PDB file of C-alpha atoms in Angstrom:
ATOM      1  CA  MET A   1       0.003  -0.007  -0.011  1.00  0.00           C
ATOM      2  CA  SER A   2       1.593   3.282  -1.080  1.00  0.00           C
ATOM      3  CA  LEU A   3       0.824   6.535   0.831  1.00  0.00           C
ATOM      4  CA  SER A   4       1.695  10.069  -0.170  1.00  0.00           C
ATOM      5  CA  SER A   5       4.717  11.572   1.623  1.00  0.00           C
ATOM      6  CA  SER A   6       2.398  13.786   3.676  1.00  0.00           C
ATOM      7  CA  LEU A   7       0.334  10.852   4.865  1.00  0.00           C
ATOM      8  CA  GLN A   8       3.396   8.666   5.445  1.00  0.00           C
ATOM      9  CA  ASN A   9       4.911  11.391   7.567  1.00  0.00           C
ATOM     10  CA  TYR A  10       1.662  11.581   9.559  1.00  0.00           C
ATOM     11  CA  ILE A  11       1.465   7.935  10.306  1.00  0.00           C
ATOM     12  CA  SER A  12       5.226   7.646  11.054  1.00  0.00           C
ATOM     13  CA  ASP A  13       5.273  10.548  13.333  1.00  0.00           C
ATOM     14  CA  LEU A  14       2.478   8.902  15.500  1.00  0.00           C
ATOM     15  CA  GLY A  15       4.592   5.765  15.660  1.00  0.00           C
ATOM     16  CA  LEU A  16       1.927   3.700  13.844  1.00  0.00           C
ATOM     17  CA  VAL A  17       2.159   1.216  11.024  1.00  0.00           C
ATOM     18  CA  ALA A  18      -0.386   0.887   8.311  1.00  0.00           C
ATOM     19  CA  PRO A  19      -2.650  -2.206   8.926  1.00  0.00           C
ATOM     20  CA  GLU A  20      -2.736  -4.907   6.326  1.00  0.00           C
ATOM     21  CA  GLN A  21      -6.531  -4.836   6.501  1.00  0.00           C
ATOM     22  CA  PRO A  22      -8.844  -2.114   7.874  1.00  0.00           C
ATOM     23  CA  SER A  23      -9.443  -2.706  11.576  1.00  0.00           C
ATOM     24  CA  ILE A  24     -11.155  -0.571  14.243  1.00  0.00           C
ATOM     25  CA  LYS A  25      -8.125  -1.185  16.505  1.00  0.00           C
ATOM     26  CA  PHE A  26      -5.961   0.874  14.204  1.00  0.00           C
ATOM     27  CA  VAL A  27      -8.550   3.673  14.105  1.00  0.00           C
ATOM     28  CA  ARG A  28      -8.659   3.731  17.942  1.00  0.00           C
ATOM     29  CA  ALA A  29      -4.825   3.882  18.042  1.00  0.00           C
ATOM     30  CA  LEU A  30      -4.795   6.692  15.428  1.00  0.00           C
ATOM     31  CA  GLN A  31      -7.410   8.850  17.114  1.00  0.00           C
ATOM     32  CA  SER A  32      -5.892   8.534  20.583  1.00  0.00           C
ATOM     33  CA  ALA A  33      -2.324   9.266  19.332  1.00  0.00           C
ATOM     34  CA  HIS A  34      -3.509  12.213  17.165  1.00  0.00           C
ATOM     35  CA  VAL A  35      -5.318  14.170  19.869  1.00  0.00           C
ATOM     36  CA  ALA A  36      -2.466  13.535  22.385  1.00  0.00           C
ATOM     37  CA  ARG A  37       0.215  14.755  20.053  1.00  0.00           C
ATOM     38  CA  TYR A  38      -1.305  17.466  17.866  1.00  0.00           C
ATOM     39  CA  SER A  39      -2.904  20.428  19.606  1.00  0.00           C
ATOM     40  CA  PHE A  40      -6.304  21.728  18.743  1.00  0.00           C
ATOM     41  CA  ASN A  41      -5.840  25.497  18.795  1.00  0.00           C
ATOM     42  CA  SER A  42      -6.813  28.888  17.446  1.00  0.00           C
ATOM     43  CA  LEU A  43      -3.319  30.331  17.090  1.00  0.00           C
ATOM     44  CA  ALA A  44      -3.274  30.782  13.305  1.00  0.00           C
ATOM     45  CA  VAL A  45      -6.788  32.244  13.357  1.00  0.00           C
ATOM     46  CA  VAL A  46      -6.037  34.877  16.020  1.00  0.00           C
ATOM     47  CA  LEU A  47      -2.709  35.740  14.426  1.00  0.00           C
ATOM     48  CA  GLY A  48      -4.443  36.380  11.095  1.00  0.00           C
ATOM     49  CA  GLU A  49      -2.484  33.790   9.143  1.00  0.00           C
ATOM     50  CA  GLU A  50      -3.840  32.272   6.030  1.00  0.00           C
ATOM     51  CA  ILE A  51      -5.035  28.654   6.658  1.00  0.00           C
ATOM     52  CA  SER A  52      -4.763  26.316   3.745  1.00  0.00           C
ATOM     53  CA  LEU A  53      -6.815  23.256   3.588  1.00  0.00           C
ATOM     54  CA  ASP A  54      -4.507  21.681   1.063  1.00  0.00           C
ATOM     55  CA  LEU A  55      -3.427  18.275   2.402  1.00  0.00           C
ATOM     56  CA  ASP A  56       0.268  18.866   2.053  1.00  0.00           C
ATOM     57  CA  ALA A  57       0.043  22.272   3.735  1.00  0.00           C
ATOM     58  CA  ILE A  58      -1.928  20.739   6.609  1.00  0.00           C
ATOM     59  CA  SER A  59       0.610  17.990   7.078  1.00  0.00           C
ATOM     60  CA  GLN A  60       3.499  20.449   7.006  1.00  0.00           C
ATOM     61  CA  LYS A  61       1.806  22.699   9.642  1.00  0.00           C
ATOM     62  CA  ILE A  62       0.456  20.033  12.012  1.00  0.00           C
ATOM     63  CA  VAL A  63       2.935  17.192  11.647  1.00  0.00           C
ATOM     64  CA  THR A  64       6.258  18.804  10.537  1.00  0.00           C
ATOM     65  CA  ARG A  65       6.076  22.121  12.342  1.00  0.00           C
ATOM     66  CA  GLY A  66       3.983  20.868  15.309  1.00  0.00           C
ATOM     67  CA  LEU A  67       1.731  23.996  15.291  1.00  0.00           C
ATOM     68  CA  GLY A  68      -1.591  22.187  15.543  1.00  0.00           C
ATOM     69  CA  GLY A  69      -4.800  23.576  14.145  1.00  0.00           C
ATOM     70  CA  TYR A  70      -8.554  23.232  14.254  1.00  0.00           C
ATOM     71  CA  CYS A  71     -11.200  20.772  12.980  1.00  0.00           C
ATOM     72  CA  PHE A  72     -11.045  21.495   9.188  1.00  0.00           C
ATOM     73  CA  GLU A  73      -7.268  20.727   9.365  1.00  0.00           C
ATOM     74  CA  HIS A  74      -7.145  17.919  11.893  1.00  0.00           C
ATOM     75  CA  ASN A  75     -10.142  15.918  10.576  1.00  0.00           C
ATOM     76  CA  LYS A  76      -9.119  16.340   6.954  1.00  0.00           C
ATOM     77  CA  LEU A  77      -5.698  14.797   7.699  1.00  0.00           C
ATOM     78  CA  THR A  78      -7.295  11.903   9.502  1.00  0.00           C
ATOM     79  CA  PHE A  79      -9.991  11.396   6.797  1.00  0.00           C
ATOM     80  CA  GLU A  80      -7.356  11.333   3.992  1.00  0.00           C
ATOM     81  CA  LEU A  81      -5.269   8.766   5.748  1.00  0.00           C
ATOM     82  CA  LEU A  82      -8.170   6.457   6.544  1.00  0.00           C
ATOM     83  CA  LYS A  83      -9.429   6.818   2.882  1.00  0.00           C
ATOM     84  CA  ALA A  84      -5.951   5.988   1.521  1.00  0.00           C
ATOM     85  CA  LEU A  85      -5.758   2.925   3.777  1.00  0.00           C
ATOM     86  CA  GLY A  86      -8.919   1.606   2.259  1.00  0.00           C
ATOM     87  CA  TYR A  87     -11.449   2.497   4.946  1.00  0.00           C
ATOM     88  CA  ASP A  88     -15.082   3.272   4.100  1.00  0.00           C
ATOM     89  CA  VAL A  89     -15.241   6.944   5.183  1.00  0.00           C
ATOM     90  CA  GLN A  90     -17.603   9.832   4.433  1.00  0.00           C
ATOM     91  CA  LEU A  91     -17.097  13.452   5.190  1.00  0.00           C
ATOM     92  CA  LYS A  92     -19.740  15.009   7.407  1.00  0.00           C
ATOM     93  CA  LEU A  93     -20.388  18.550   8.683  1.00  0.00           C
ATOM     94  CA  ALA A  94     -21.955  19.445  12.063  1.00  0.00           C
ATOM     95  CA  ARG A  95     -23.577  22.341  13.810  1.00  0.00           C
ATOM     96  CA  VAL A  96     -21.725  23.125  17.148  1.00  0.00           C
ATOM     97  CA  LEU A  97     -24.356  23.653  19.793  1.00  0.00           C
ATOM     98  CA  ASN A  98     -22.563  23.482  23.133  1.00  0.00           C
ATOM     99  CA  ASN A  99     -25.964  22.943  24.778  1.00  0.00           C
ATOM    100  CA  ASN A 100     -27.366  26.179  23.291  1.00  0.00           C
ATOM    101  CA  PHE A 101     -30.455  25.165  21.313  1.00  0.00           C
ATOM    102  CA  GLU A 102     -31.897  28.638  20.946  1.00  0.00           C
ATOM    103  CA  ARG A 103     -29.306  30.269  18.571  1.00  0.00           C
ATOM    104  CA  GLU A 104     -28.969  29.248  14.932  1.00  0.00           C
ATOM    105  CA  ALA A 105     -25.707  27.494  14.315  1.00  0.00           C
ATOM    106  CA  GLY A 106     -24.165  26.925  10.901  1.00  0.00           C
ATOM    107  CA  ARG A 107     -22.183  23.806   9.884  1.00  0.00           C
ATOM    108  CA  THR A 108     -18.811  24.803  11.051  1.00  0.00           C
ATOM    109  CA  HIS A 109     -17.425  21.472  12.283  1.00  0.00           C
ATOM    110  CA  ARG A 110     -15.966  18.716  10.141  1.00  0.00           C
ATOM    111  CA  VAL A 111     -16.206  15.015  11.264  1.00  0.00           C
ATOM    112  CA  THR A 112     -15.702  11.578   9.692  1.00  0.00           C
ATOM    113  CA  LEU A 113     -18.328   8.839   9.476  1.00  0.00           C
ATOM    114  CA  LEU A 114     -16.617   5.442   9.165  1.00  0.00           C
ATOM    115  CA  THR A 115     -18.270   2.186   8.380  1.00  0.00           C
ATOM    116  CA  LEU A 116     -16.501  -1.107   9.128  1.00  0.00           C
ATOM    117  CA  GLU A 117     -18.027  -4.642   9.107  1.00  0.00           C
ATOM    118  CA  GLY A 118     -21.516  -3.166   9.102  1.00  0.00           C
ATOM    119  CA  VAL A 119     -20.973  -0.912  12.061  1.00  0.00           C
ATOM    120  CA  SER A 120     -20.859   2.892  11.865  1.00  0.00           C
ATOM    121  CA  TYR A 121     -18.533   5.012  13.876  1.00  0.00           C
ATOM    122  CA  LEU A 122     -17.950   8.743  14.403  1.00  0.00           C
ATOM    123  CA  VAL A 123     -14.265   9.586  14.148  1.00  0.00           C
ATOM    124  CA  ASP A 124     -13.265  13.167  15.304  1.00  0.00           C
ATOM    125  CA  THR A 125      -9.760  14.276  15.882  1.00  0.00           C
ATOM    126  CA  GLY A 126     -10.552  17.995  15.933  1.00  0.00           C
ATOM    127  CA  PHE A 127     -13.022  19.054  18.767  1.00  0.00           C
ATOM    128  CA  GLY A 128     -10.550  20.090  21.500  1.00  0.00           C
ATOM    129  CA  GLY A 129     -11.060  19.390  25.184  1.00  0.00           C
ATOM    130  CA  ASN A 130     -14.619  17.966  24.896  1.00  0.00           C
ATOM    131  CA  GLY A 131     -13.792  15.751  21.975  1.00  0.00           C
ATOM    132  CA  PRO A 132     -13.512  11.937  22.197  1.00  0.00           C
ATOM    133  CA  ILE A 133     -10.134  10.252  22.080  1.00  0.00           C
ATOM    134  CA  ALA A 134     -11.648   7.139  20.442  1.00  0.00           C
ATOM    135  CA  PRO A 135     -14.253   6.469  17.740  1.00  0.00           C
ATOM    136  CA  LEU A 136     -17.876   6.527  18.903  1.00  0.00           C
ATOM    137  CA  ARG A 137     -20.202   3.769  17.657  1.00  0.00           C
ATOM    138  CA  LEU A 138     -23.504   5.109  16.361  1.00  0.00           C
ATOM    139  CA  ASP A 139     -25.332   3.071  18.981  1.00  0.00           C
ATOM    140  CA  ILE A 140     -28.251   5.263  19.824  1.00  0.00           C
ATOM    141  CA  ASN A 141     -28.663   6.355  23.537  1.00  0.00           C
ATOM    142  CA  THR A 142     -25.864   4.072  24.752  1.00  0.00           C
ATOM    143  CA  SER A 143     -23.103   5.367  27.083  1.00  0.00           C
ATOM    144  CA  GLN A 144     -19.589   5.003  25.697  1.00  0.00           C
ATOM    145  CA  THR A 145     -16.352   5.618  27.558  1.00  0.00           C
ATOM    146  CA  ALA A 146     -13.532   7.282  25.834  1.00  0.00           C
ATOM    147  CA  GLY A 147     -10.555   8.164  28.171  1.00  0.00           C
ATOM    148  CA  LEU A 148     -11.814  10.296  31.077  1.00  0.00           C
ATOM    149  CA  ASP A 149     -15.171  11.034  29.398  1.00  0.00           C
ATOM    150  CA  LEU A 150     -18.545   9.457  28.868  1.00  0.00           C
ATOM    151  CA  TYR A 151     -20.444   9.991  25.574  1.00  0.00           C
ATOM    152  CA  ARG A 152     -23.585   9.061  23.881  1.00  0.00           C
ATOM    153  CA  VAL A 153     -25.297   9.532  20.528  1.00  0.00           C
ATOM    154  CA  LEU A 154     -28.921  10.670  20.251  1.00  0.00           C
ATOM    155  CA  ASP A 155     -31.115  10.183  17.228  1.00  0.00           C
ATOM    156  CA  LYS A 156     -32.909  13.512  16.702  1.00  0.00           C
ATOM    157  CA  GLY A 157     -34.953  12.167  13.689  1.00  0.00           C
ATOM    158  CA  ASN A 158     -34.748  13.372  10.012  1.00  0.00           C
ATOM    159  CA  GLY A 159     -31.230  11.819   9.805  1.00  0.00           C
ATOM    160  CA  GLU A 160     -29.727  14.057  12.476  1.00  0.00           C
ATOM    161  CA  TYR A 161     -27.620  12.926  15.434  1.00  0.00           C
ATOM    162  CA  ASP A 162     -26.440  14.715  18.547  1.00  0.00           C
ATOM    163  CA  ILE A 163     -23.090  13.954  20.142  1.00  0.00           C
ATOM    164  CA  GLN A 164     -23.173  14.402  23.905  1.00  0.00           C
ATOM    165  CA  VAL A 165     -20.633  14.244  26.696  1.00  0.00           C
ATOM    166  CA  MET A 166     -21.365  13.870  30.433  1.00  0.00           C
ATOM    167  CA  LYS A 167     -20.700  16.991  32.392  1.00  0.00           C
ATOM    168  CA  GLY A 168     -21.290  16.624  36.181  1.00  0.00           C
ATOM    169  CA  GLU A 169     -24.398  14.462  36.325  1.00  0.00           C
ATOM    170  CA  GLU A 170     -25.996  15.466  33.057  1.00  0.00           C
ATOM    171  CA  TYR A 171     -25.268  15.005  29.398  1.00  0.00           C
ATOM    172  CA  PHE A 172     -24.133  18.121  27.421  1.00  0.00           C
ATOM    173  CA  THR A 173     -24.832  18.334  23.697  1.00  0.00           C
ATOM    174  CA  LEU A 174     -21.593  19.193  21.763  1.00  0.00           C
ATOM    175  CA  TYR A 175     -22.738  19.138  18.188  1.00  0.00           C
ATOM    176  CA  ARG A 176     -25.331  17.754  15.718  1.00  0.00           C
ATOM    177  CA  PHE A 177     -24.484  16.108  12.353  1.00  0.00           C
ATOM    178  CA  ASP A 178     -26.489  14.583   9.502  1.00  0.00           C
ATOM    179  CA  HIS A 179     -26.224  12.088   6.767  1.00  0.00           C
ATOM    180  CA  ALA A 180     -26.215  14.628   3.894  1.00  0.00           C
ATOM    181  CA  ILE A 181     -23.450  14.284   1.322  1.00  0.00           C
ATOM    182  CA  TYR A 182     -20.712  17.012   1.809  1.00  0.00           C
ATOM    183  CA  SER A 183     -17.471  17.753  -0.058  1.00  0.00           C
ATOM    184  CA  ASP A 184     -14.377  19.820   0.377  1.00  0.00           C
ATOM    185  CA  ALA A 185     -16.223  22.740  -1.223  1.00  0.00           C
ATOM    186  CA  ASP A 186     -18.725  22.711   1.695  1.00  0.00           C
ATOM    187  CA  CYS A 187     -15.770  22.657   4.179  1.00  0.00           C
ATOM    188  CA  ALA A 188     -14.277  25.682   2.458  1.00  0.00           C
ATOM    189  CA  LEU A 189     -17.385  27.687   3.324  1.00  0.00           C
ATOM    190  CA  GLY A 190     -17.431  26.665   7.012  1.00  0.00           C
ATOM    191  CA  HIS A 191     -13.645  27.135   7.127  1.00  0.00           C
ATOM    192  CA  PHE A 192     -13.825  30.650   5.734  1.00  0.00           C
ATOM    193  CA  TYR A 193     -16.462  31.676   8.282  1.00  0.00           C
ATOM    194  CA  SER A 194     -14.516  30.169  11.116  1.00  0.00           C
ATOM    195  CA  TYR A 195     -11.255  32.041  10.652  1.00  0.00           C
ATOM    196  CA  LYS A 196     -12.468  35.222   8.890  1.00  0.00           C
ATOM    197  CA  ASN A 197     -15.863  36.258  10.372  1.00  0.00           C
ATOM    198  CA  PRO A 198     -15.422  38.577  13.336  1.00  0.00           C
ATOM    199  CA  ASN A 199     -18.149  36.846  15.253  1.00  0.00           C
ATOM    200  CA  ALA A 200     -16.455  33.462  15.007  1.00  0.00           C
ATOM    201  CA  VAL A 201     -15.528  32.026  18.420  1.00  0.00           C
ATOM    202  CA  PHE A 202     -11.944  31.234  17.150  1.00  0.00           C
ATOM    203  CA  LEU A 203     -11.307  34.894  16.409  1.00  0.00           C
ATOM    204  CA  LYS A 204     -12.442  36.012  19.840  1.00  0.00           C
ATOM    205  CA  ASN A 205     -10.464  33.527  22.001  1.00  0.00           C
ATOM    206  CA  LEU A 206      -7.065  32.068  22.412  1.00  0.00           C
ATOM    207  CA  MET A 207      -7.605  28.330  22.712  1.00  0.00           C
ATOM    208  CA  VAL A 208      -5.037  25.467  22.948  1.00  0.00           C
ATOM    209  CA  THR A 209      -5.848  21.837  23.918  1.00  0.00           C
ATOM    210  CA  LEU A 210      -4.186  18.481  24.094  1.00  0.00           C
ATOM    211  CA  LYS A 211      -6.144  15.319  25.182  1.00  0.00           C
ATOM    212  CA  ARG A 212      -4.481  12.224  26.466  1.00  0.00           C
ATOM    213  CA  LYS A 213      -5.976   8.948  27.823  1.00  0.00           C
ATOM    214  CA  ASN A 214      -5.796  10.113  31.378  1.00  0.00           C
ATOM    215  CA  GLN A 215      -5.333  13.916  31.161  1.00  0.00           C
ATOM    216  CA  THR A 216      -6.837  16.853  29.357  1.00  0.00           C
ATOM    217  CA  VAL A 217      -4.932  20.127  29.229  1.00  0.00           C
ATOM    218  CA  VAL A 218      -6.960  23.161  28.109  1.00  0.00           C
ATOM    219  CA  LEU A 219      -5.813  26.747  27.722  1.00  0.00           C
ATOM    220  CA  VAL A 220      -8.518  29.331  27.202  1.00  0.00           C
ATOM    221  CA  ASN A 221      -7.365  32.926  27.323  1.00  0.00           C
ATOM    222  CA  ALA A 222      -5.998  33.578  30.854  1.00  0.00           C
ATOM    223  CA  GLU A 223      -6.849  30.199  32.352  1.00  0.00           C
ATOM    224  CA  LEU A 224      -5.145  26.885  32.165  1.00  0.00           C
ATOM    225  CA  THR A 225      -7.248  23.821  33.158  1.00  0.00           C
ATOM    226  CA  ILE A 226      -5.706  20.456  33.779  1.00  0.00           C
ATOM    227  CA  ARG A 227      -8.080  17.589  34.278  1.00  0.00           C
ATOM    228  CA  ASP A 228      -7.069  13.990  35.231  1.00  0.00           C
ATOM    229  CA  CYS A 229      -8.295  11.127  37.376  1.00  0.00           C
ATOM    230  CA  GLN A 230      -7.702  13.089  40.558  1.00  0.00           C
ATOM    231  CA  GLY A 231      -9.946  15.972  39.500  1.00  0.00           C
ATOM    232  CA  GLU A 232      -9.499  19.450  37.950  1.00  0.00           C
ATOM    233  CA  HIS A 233      -6.819  21.981  38.630  1.00  0.00           C
ATOM    234  CA  LYS A 234      -7.002  25.650  37.292  1.00  0.00           C
ATOM    235  CA  LEU A 235      -4.193  28.109  36.969  1.00  0.00           C
ATOM    236  CA  SER A 236      -4.459  31.831  36.148  1.00  0.00           C
ATOM    237  CA  ILE A 237      -1.789  32.982  33.679  1.00  0.00           C
ATOM    238  CA  ASP A 238      -0.773  36.604  34.599  1.00  0.00           C
ATOM    239  CA  THR A 239       2.342  37.350  32.600  1.00  0.00           C
ATOM    240  CA  PRO A 240       3.519  37.026  29.080  1.00  0.00           C
ATOM    241  CA  GLN A 241       6.515  34.991  30.291  1.00  0.00           C
ATOM    242  CA  SER A 242       4.127  32.411  31.982  1.00  0.00           C
ATOM    243  CA  LEU A 243       2.106  32.214  28.769  1.00  0.00           C
ATOM    244  CA  GLY A 244       5.098  31.455  26.726  1.00  0.00           C
ATOM    245  CA  SER A 245       6.366  28.926  29.199  1.00  0.00           C
ATOM    246  CA  ILE A 246       2.973  27.085  29.290  1.00  0.00           C
ATOM    247  CA  LEU A 247       2.701  27.004  25.536  1.00  0.00           C
ATOM    248  CA  ALA A 248       6.199  25.463  25.373  1.00  0.00           C
ATOM    249  CA  SER A 249       5.956  23.042  28.303  1.00  0.00           C
ATOM    250  CA  GLU A 250       2.346  21.855  28.009  1.00  0.00           C
ATOM    251  CA  PHE A 251       1.841  22.040  24.269  1.00  0.00           C
ATOM    252  CA  ASP A 252       5.325  21.974  22.759  1.00  0.00           C
ATOM    253  CA  ILE A 253       4.629  25.235  20.928  1.00  0.00           C
ATOM    254  CA  ALA A 254       7.542  27.708  20.878  1.00  0.00           C
ATOM    255  CA  LEU A 255       6.611  31.271  19.748  1.00  0.00           C
ATOM    256  CA  GLU A 256       8.630  34.362  19.496  1.00  0.00           C
ATOM    257  CA  PRO A 257       8.502  36.552  22.661  1.00  0.00           C
ATOM    258  CA  ALA A 258       6.912  39.396  20.653  1.00  0.00           C
ATOM    259  CA  VAL A 259       4.113  37.084  19.366  1.00  0.00           C
ATOM    260  CA  VAL A 260       3.478  35.815  22.916  1.00  0.00           C
ATOM    261  CA  GLU A 261       3.301  39.363  24.269  1.00  0.00           C
ATOM    262  CA  HIS A 262       0.787  40.274  21.503  1.00  0.00           C
ATOM    263  CA  LEU A 263      -1.360  37.337  22.455  1.00  0.00           C
ATOM    264  CA  PHE A 264      -1.128  38.194  26.132  1.00  0.00           C
ATOM    265  CA  ILE A 265      -2.103  41.899  25.600  1.00  0.00           C
ATOM    266  CA  ARG A 266      -4.967  40.944  23.229  1.00  0.00           C
ATOM    267  CA  PHE A 267      -6.558  37.996  25.049  1.00  0.00           C
ATOM    268  CA  LEU A 268      -5.270  37.635  28.588  1.00  0.00           C
ATOM    269  CA  ALA A 269      -4.785  41.167  29.880  1.00  0.00           C
ATOM    270  CA  PRO A 270      -8.402  42.332  29.412  1.00  0.00           C
ATOM    271  CA  MET A 271      -9.757  39.307  31.326  1.00  0.00           C
ATOM    272  CA  LEU A 272      -7.175  39.749  34.135  1.00  0.00           C
ATOM    273  CA  ALA A 273      -8.262  43.347  34.420  1.00  0.00           C
ATOM    274  CA  VAL A 274     -11.921  42.376  34.697  1.00  0.00           C
ATOM    275  CA  ASP A 275     -11.067  39.847  37.387  1.00  0.00           C
ATOM    276  CA  LYS A 276      -9.118  42.461  39.377  1.00  0.00           C
ATOM    277  CA  VAL A 277     -12.054  44.853  39.252  1.00  0.00           C
ATOM    278  CA  GLU A 278     -14.445  42.116  40.356  1.00  0.00           C
ATOM    279  CA  THR A 279     -12.191  41.173  43.214  1.00  0.00           C
ATOM    280  CA  MET A 280     -11.897  44.883  44.420  1.00  0.00           C
ATOM    281  CA  SER A 281     -15.652  45.545  44.241  1.00  0.00           C
TER     282      SER A 281
END
C-alpha cells in the first residue's frame, strides 16, 4: 500500500504502522495518538494567518512544524489517511451547539463517518477538550467511555444525530451532524467563516488543547485547566512569560516573545483586568 509523503509522515510521526486490512483497533490507536500529540488551537486564526486546507500544507503545519490547528485541518488529515488505507469513510459537517439550542448554528465542524463490518463510527480528531479520544459507535442512547469522558449519541430524527458528553451528572450536547453528502467545497465555506468572520469564536479567544488517555490540558485565554483522574486544577496566567512557558511546556509550541506578548495583551490582559475589578468591588 503506497501513501503520499504527507500521509506517510503523519502515520510515522505517530509511531503507527499501516494495517494490512482495515481494523477498528488501528482507528482507535490513530485517534488516541493524534489528539494527544497534535494540539487543537486557534493560534493561526487569532494571528491572522492564511490557513490552507491543502493536504500537504496541513501535514506541514500540524505534523512537521507541530503547530496544531482546528477541525477542518485535523479531521481532513485523519480522513485522507483512512481513505488512503482503504477504509469506508464519509465526510460530514456538524452544527456546534454546546448545549445552546436557541441560537442558529451553521455547519462549522468537520467530522468523519466510518463504516466497518456493518458498524458505523464517528471519528473526530478536531474538537478540542470535549472531543472523544476514540471512535464513537452510532449506538443510539448508549453510554460509551473514551478516556476520562462518557459520551452518547442521540437520534434526533430526520437523519440528524447529537453527540453528547457527560458534564457533572447530566449530558451536554456538543454538536449535531446529519447524513447529507458533503465535499471539500462545503468545508471551504465553513472554514472561511470560522477564521474570517469577526463573530467566529476562534477569532475571539485564544484556545489550545491536548487530550491524552488520562489527562486533558486546556488553555482558554488567561486560564489553564488540567483535568485528570484526581480531578480538575486551574491556573491563572498573569504574565507574558508564563504564557510562553506554558505554551512550550504543556503544548510543545515555541513562539517568538513578541508574538506571545501580543497574544497576552490581546486575550489575557483584558480578562485579568476584569477579574481584578471584580475582586476589588
